[in-house]
Amino acid sequence: MVTSATDPVPHTPVSPDWGPPTASSTAPPTATPAADQPDKAPRWSLPALIAILILAAVLYSWNLSGSNMNTFYSGAIWAGTKSWKAWFFGSLDPGNFLTVDKPPFALMVMGLSCRIFGFGTWQMMAPQVVVALATIWILHSTVKRVWGHGAATVAALVLALTPITVAINRDNNPDTILVFLMVSGAALAFRATRDEKLLPLLGAAACFGLAFNTKLLAGWIALPAVFALYLYASKATWAKRAVNLLLAAVVLAVSSFWWAVAVSLVPASDRPYIGGSTDGSAWDLIMGYDGLGRVFGGEGNGGGGGGGGGGFSGSAGLGRMFNDILGGQISWLLPFSAIALIGGLVLCGRAPRTDLRRMALVLWGGWTLLHYVIFATAQGTMHPYYTTALAPGIAVLCGGGGVMLLEAFRSDKRWIWVLPAAFGVTGIWAVVLLRRASDWNTWLWPTVAVLTVAGIAGMLVFRSGNRARLLTASVAAAVIAALAGPTAYAAADPFGSSAGGGMGGTNPTAGPSTGSGGFGGGPGGGGGTRGGFPGGGELPGGTQQGGTQQGGGQNNQAGGEAGGGFPGGMNGEAPTGGMNGQAPGGTGTGGGQMTPGGGTGELPSGGTGNGELPGGTGNGTGTGGTRGAMGGGMGGGGGMGGSVSSDLIAYLKKHMDGATWLLAVSNSQSASQIELSSNEPVISMWGFTGSDNAMTVAKLKELVKAGKLHYIQVGSSGMGMGGSNTVSSAVTSWVEKNGTAVKESAYSKTTSSSSSSSSSSSSSSKSTSSTQTTNTSSLYRLDPSDVD
């Protein structure tokens, strides 16, 4: 006997205006495939999509000028507006000494916008917001053609309200463009399989290739699902499938490796050092630090079990998505999507392999499973915002799979328990997540619990009989309960008390902080801050006193000193920065624009701080801790806390003497912050992690002798983020031996006692030995005459 669970005929989408079960609705479905149904959109469909897009646009763009951008990428985008060579290579500075640690496609897009409209927060973020909205539209269109308008609306809403997706779409990290390209590729691959057309398949390959040039192997994670879909469901003969896949592979290879090949064709002496690599090549970056190293650890990546890079998201394991750090970012609807996927596949039964619903479940279920397993088990660096790539798959499964469960609930008594159970599990998990943030919106979890119970009870009571409106209200109550938690998290950053500072630009997250994911964070890194870099060695001019953080509540702020290190203090501790542009170790105000050249630390959210980078002392109180834990950076710039001393910037610019670079510092975050304040190129000697071998003694001598560089900031222990390798130690020793130490009083108008006690003893004498402690660093002047 054929039942609704084993119906071999393709299923017709549920009507958007469904009523209670009737004789016609419980009869076997017709043999007309869903794809052949006339596209008669209900009147509410387009207004609903427009409303979702408007909602998403507000979430992604409200108070953007008060958000923390990632100064690492901001510096590279600025450099691309000054030099086409920097734009092509993704260089961190216009002088093209070092690139960022990823291919530059996303930076190219944002850089073009800034070249056309001028460099600033809105000009940089406009492409991000546009592609984020385009991703929602593409997903809606794809789901609509398989499951109908109701499912498409749910899928679009789920994607728009996913907390980590809102967080990353308000940031200049490349993941927004990455997800757009992957969703576009998946949608084109589905169309190619459905329509037996080659061109969409080649387009899909091109999209995944560009995704590779956005974030390397992360852009390929969903490819096995696309491959499986085409092999399994295509109507073409096996021979034609093989030829088409071969052609697609060629397009994929070309679109993936064109940049790496182009880089390799340029002599190493004529191109910047490729950041994140061990030998300055793009191929090493692909296979190492930003490639397989992210999955298996090593290659500059920390272990996945806390500490190191993997500590951003907690210990590696299949339960990682549900832990205290990631749970509130992505896991709200994971239980529902899993039940919907399994239930949907069962409901497809013996339907032919070309059944659109099963095809879609194979594609998006595979997408979700692949991303889940890789993110959960990754042993290398794993930021919470990586999980935004899970959101499209979850959204499709909730929309499409949810409609299938609803159809089965209404028409088959054997399935009457599945949809209520899915809502029940989702409601219970939402309560658990909300109770983790014990001091945040305490009214919300009881509301979710009541709505869930009421919705499930109503569904069971009003399933039969002519009570369509009551049943609709019950389902709506359950859906609202499922979305209430993620909506509250998503709205916290643009509208809540964390607006403008709730996300560290380097490690953006949404909602309240509920877990610790320090990157080697020590004392002061607890209390719920996420991220943080190991320090070691201050920037010139003494110590950074972070003071204490005031206000507890939702962000679980960590207090204590932030001794030394990068702006705001990074002596192995999490930054104690504030929100709304408040720089760690100082006080700031938000609302400004990113305007290089201001000399006062004007980055996204503007603001000023007296926690200075090189020079001076930053003593202050940060009110309200940041998640993401890279701090507010230059008045909230999302870097590593503090603002750049305008006195030092003025001094360095006055004494550049025709040099190409204003200064050389240990790491990319510090370099980009100074660049954006000075509007001058700054060298990052050892990259983002401080472990790149970009600057050697021979290279430094070459630059100094040619008059291209005069000022270098060094620290006695290899300075800063991981810069303790042999190469950096050799450079530090040579600079201290041959350079002229610059006394802080030479550029600082007001020098505090703590700063004076740790500054260099002379601005005119050669330094013959290193007497600084591990928490100090100094500024040196080098001239061609100092080179052997």
mmCIF file of N, CA and C in Angstrom, residues 177-229:
data_model
loop_
_atom_site.group_PDB
_atom_site.id
_atom_site.type_symbol
_atom_site.label_atom_id
_atom_site.label_comp_id
_atom_site.label_asym_id
_atom_site.label_seq_id
_atom_site.Cartn_x
_atom_site.Cartn_y
_atom_site.Cartn_z
ATOM 1 N N ILE A 177 31.081 37.856 1.736
ATOM 2 C CA ILE A 177 31.223 37.604 0.296
ATOM 3 C C ILE A 177 31.434 36.115 0.036
ATOM 4 N N LEU A 178 32.141 35.443 0.923
ATOM 5 C CA LEU A 178 32.343 33.994 0.792
ATOM 6 C C LEU A 178 31.007 33.258 0.744
ATOM 7 N N VAL A 179 30.117 33.538 1.690
ATOM 8 C CA VAL A 179 28.822 32.856 1.749
ATOM 9 C C VAL A 179 27.980 33.185 0.517
ATOM 10 N N PHE A 180 28.018 34.439 0.079
ATOM 11 C CA PHE A 180 27.286 34.828 -1.130
ATOM 12 C C PHE A 180 27.743 34.008 -2.332
ATOM 13 N N LEU A 181 29.031 33.848 -2.500
ATOM 14 C CA LEU A 181 29.554 33.102 -3.648
ATOM 15 C C LEU A 181 29.200 31.620 -3.549
ATOM 16 N N MET A 182 29.276 31.062 -2.361
ATOM 17 C CA MET A 182 28.955 29.639 -2.211
ATOM 18 C C MET A 182 27.464 29.374 -2.419
ATOM 19 N N VAL A 183 26.605 30.245 -1.888
ATOM 20 C CA VAL A 183 25.167 30.078 -2.098
ATOM 21 C C VAL A 183 24.831 30.236 -3.577
ATOM 22 N N SER A 184 25.460 31.211 -4.230
ATOM 23 C CA SER A 184 25.245 31.387 -5.672
ATOM 24 C C SER A 184 25.670 30.147 -6.432
ATOM 25 N N GLY A 185 26.819 29.586 -6.072
ATOM 26 C CA GLY A 185 27.295 28.378 -6.731
ATOM 27 C C GLY A 185 26.370 27.198 -6.516
ATOM 28 N N ALA A 186 25.876 27.030 -5.293
ATOM 29 C CA ALA A 186 24.957 25.920 -5.011
ATOM 30 C C ALA A 186 23.652 26.087 -5.775
ATOM 31 N N ALA A 187 23.130 27.319 -5.823
ATOM 32 C CA ALA A 187 21.877 27.565 -6.548
ATOM 33 C C ALA A 187 22.043 27.285 -8.042
ATOM 34 N N LEU A 188 23.163 27.686 -8.607
ATOM 35 C CA LEU A 188 23.409 27.423 -10.026
ATOM 36 C C LEU A 188 23.585 25.935 -10.289
ATOM 37 N N ALA A 189 24.253 25.240 -9.396
ATOM 38 C CA ALA A 189 24.428 23.792 -9.557
ATOM 39 C C ALA A 189 23.092 23.066 -9.499
ATOM 40 N N PHE A 190 22.210 23.505 -8.612
ATOM 41 C CA PHE A 190 20.882 22.901 -8.541
ATOM 42 C C PHE A 190 20.121 23.134 -9.836
ATOM 43 N N ARG A 191 20.215 24.335 -10.360
ATOM 44 C CA ARG A 191 19.527 24.638 -11.617
ATOM 45 C C ARG A 191 20.103 23.811 -12.764
ATOM 46 N N ALA A 192 21.426 23.660 -12.790
ATOM 47 C CA ALA A 192 22.046 22.859 -13.847
ATOM 48 C C ALA A 192 21.585 21.414 -13.790
ATOM 49 N N THR A 193 21.453 20.881 -12.590
ATOM 50 C CA THR A 193 21.006 19.499 -12.427
ATOM 51 C C THR A 193 19.544 19.353 -12.809
ATOM 52 N N ARG A 194 18.741 20.290 -12.416
ATOM 53 C CA ARG A 194 17.304 20.239 -12.689
ATOM 54 C C ARG A 194 17.000 20.397 -14.177
ATOM 55 N N ASP A 195 17.686 21.334 -14.832
ATOM 56 C CA ASP A 195 17.356 21.685 -16.217
ATOM 57 C C ASP A 195 18.257 21.038 -17.253
ATOM 58 N N GLU A 196 19.238 20.257 -16.796
ATOM 59 C CA GLU A 196 20.189 19.620 -17.723
ATOM 60 C C GLU A 196 20.893 20.655 -18.614
ATOM 61 N N LYS A 197 21.379 21.709 -18.004
ATOM 62 C CA LYS A 197 22.074 22.754 -18.743
ATOM 63 C C LYS A 197 23.516 22.864 -18.257
ATOM 64 N N LEU A 198 24.418 23.047 -19.204
ATOM 65 C CA LEU A 198 25.835 23.106 -18.868
ATOM 66 C C LEU A 198 26.241 24.471 -18.321
ATOM 67 N N LEU A 199 25.698 25.538 -18.878
ATOM 68 C CA LEU A 199 26.137 26.875 -18.497
ATOM 69 C C LEU A 199 25.975 27.159 -17.001
ATOM 70 N N PRO A 200 24.836 26.829 -16.391
ATOM 71 C CA PRO A 200 24.740 27.043 -14.934
ATOM 72 C C PRO A 200 25.766 26.229 -14.147
ATOM 73 N N LEU A 201 26.110 25.033 -14.651
ATOM 74 C CA LEU A 201 27.116 24.226 -13.963
ATOM 75 C C LEU A 201 28.474 24.906 -14.012
ATOM 76 N N LEU A 202 28.811 25.465 -15.164
ATOM 77 C CA LEU A 202 30.078 26.190 -15.282
ATOM 78 C C LEU A 202 30.051 27.450 -14.421
ATOM 79 N N GLY A 203 28.889 28.099 -14.347
ATOM 80 C CA GLY A 203 28.752 29.262 -13.478
ATOM 81 C C GLY A 203 28.941 28.896 -12.013
ATOM 82 N N ALA A 204 28.412 27.733 -11.637
ATOM 83 C CA ALA A 204 28.598 27.269 -10.263
ATOM 84 C C ALA A 204 30.075 27.053 -9.968
ATOM 85 N N ALA A 205 30.786 26.450 -10.901
ATOM 86 C CA ALA A 205 32.216 26.214 -10.718
ATOM 87 C C ALA A 205 32.967 27.534 -10.569
ATOM 88 N N ALA A 206 32.597 28.525 -11.367
ATOM 89 C CA ALA A 206 33.240 29.833 -11.277
ATOM 90 C C ALA A 206 32.983 30.483 -9.917
ATOM 91 N N CYS A 207 31.769 30.351 -9.419
ATOM 92 C CA CYS A 207 31.448 30.923 -8.109
ATOM 93 C C CYS A 207 32.271 30.277 -7.000
ATOM 94 N N PHE A 208 32.374 28.955 -7.029
ATOM 95 C CA PHE A 208 33.176 28.287 -6.004
ATOM 96 C C PHE A 208 34.665 28.614 -6.162
ATOM 97 N N GLY A 209 35.100 28.849 -7.395
ATOM 98 C CA GLY A 209 36.479 29.271 -7.596
ATOM 99 C C GLY A 209 36.742 30.641 -7.000
ATOM 100 N N LEU A 210 35.819 31.567 -7.192
ATOM 101 C CA LEU A 210 35.965 32.892 -6.588
ATOM 102 C C LEU A 210 35.870 32.808 -5.064
ATOM 103 N N ALA A 211 35.045 31.874 -4.578
ATOM 104 C CA ALA A 211 34.986 31.655 -3.130
ATOM 105 C C ALA A 211 36.338 31.186 -2.614
ATOM 106 N N PHE A 212 37.029 30.351 -3.391
ATOM 107 C CA PHE A 212 38.378 29.921 -3.032
ATOM 108 C C PHE A 212 39.313 31.115 -2.953
ATOM 109 N N ASN A 213 39.168 32.051 -3.876
ATOM 110 C CA ASN A 213 40.012 33.242 -3.867
ATOM 111 C C ASN A 213 39.563 34.265 -2.835
ATOM 112 N N THR A 214 38.526 33.932 -2.109
ATOM 113 C CA THR A 214 38.088 34.756 -0.986
ATOM 114 C C THR A 214 38.623 34.210 0.326
ATOM 115 N N LYS A 215 38.549 32.880 0.490
ATOM 116 C CA LYS A 215 38.987 32.295 1.752
ATOM 117 C C LYS A 215 39.521 30.874 1.577
ATOM 118 N N LEU A 216 40.157 30.635 0.444
ATOM 119 C CA LEU A 216 40.835 29.376 0.164
ATOM 120 C C LEU A 216 39.917 28.171 0.362
ATOM 121 N N LEU A 217 40.381 27.142 1.062
ATOM 122 C CA LEU A 217 39.649 25.876 1.104
ATOM 123 C C LEU A 217 38.281 25.998 1.769
ATOM 124 N N ALA A 218 38.065 27.040 2.555
ATOM 125 C CA ALA A 218 36.736 27.250 3.142
ATOM 126 C C ALA A 218 35.679 27.422 2.060
ATOM 127 N N GLY A 219 36.083 27.939 0.908
ATOM 128 C CA GLY A 219 35.150 28.112 -0.198
ATOM 129 C C GLY A 219 34.800 26.837 -0.920
ATOM 130 N N TRP A 220 35.500 25.758 -0.611
ATOM 131 C CA TRP A 220 35.260 24.472 -1.276
ATOM 132 C C TRP A 220 34.524 23.465 -0.403
ATOM 133 N N ILE A 221 34.201 23.820 0.823
ATOM 134 C CA ILE A 221 33.643 22.840 1.756
ATOM 135 C C ILE A 221 32.377 22.189 1.216
ATOM 136 N N ALA A 222 31.529 22.961 0.542
ATOM 137 C CA ALA A 222 30.253 22.423 0.048
ATOM 138 C C ALA A 222 30.387 21.706 -1.284
ATOM 139 N N LEU A 223 31.552 21.720 -1.893
ATOM 140 C CA LEU A 223 31.700 21.108 -3.222
ATOM 141 C C LEU A 223 31.332 19.628 -3.275
ATOM 142 N N PRO A 224 31.690 18.798 -2.280
ATOM 143 C CA PRO A 224 31.269 17.389 -2.347
ATOM 144 C C PRO A 224 29.756 17.223 -2.452
ATOM 145 N N ALA A 225 28.984 18.082 -1.794
ATOM 146 C CA ALA A 225 27.525 17.992 -1.882
ATOM 147 C C ALA A 225 27.046 18.346 -3.284
ATOM 148 N N VAL A 226 27.668 19.353 -3.900
ATOM 149 C CA VAL A 226 27.321 19.726 -5.273
ATOM 150 C C VAL A 226 27.656 18.595 -6.237
ATOM 151 N N PHE A 227 28.820 18.012 -6.054
ATOM 152 C CA PHE A 227 29.260 16.898 -6.903
ATOM 153 C C PHE A 227 28.299 15.715 -6.766
ATOM 154 N N ALA A 228 27.939 15.384 -5.519
ATOM 155 C CA ALA A 228 27.034 14.262 -5.277
ATOM 156 C C ALA A 228 25.663 14.523 -5.900
ATOM 157 N N LEU A 229 25.185 15.755 -5.787
ATOM 158 C CA LEU A 229 23.890 16.096 -6.374
ATOM 159 C C LEU A 229 23.892 15.868 -7.876
#
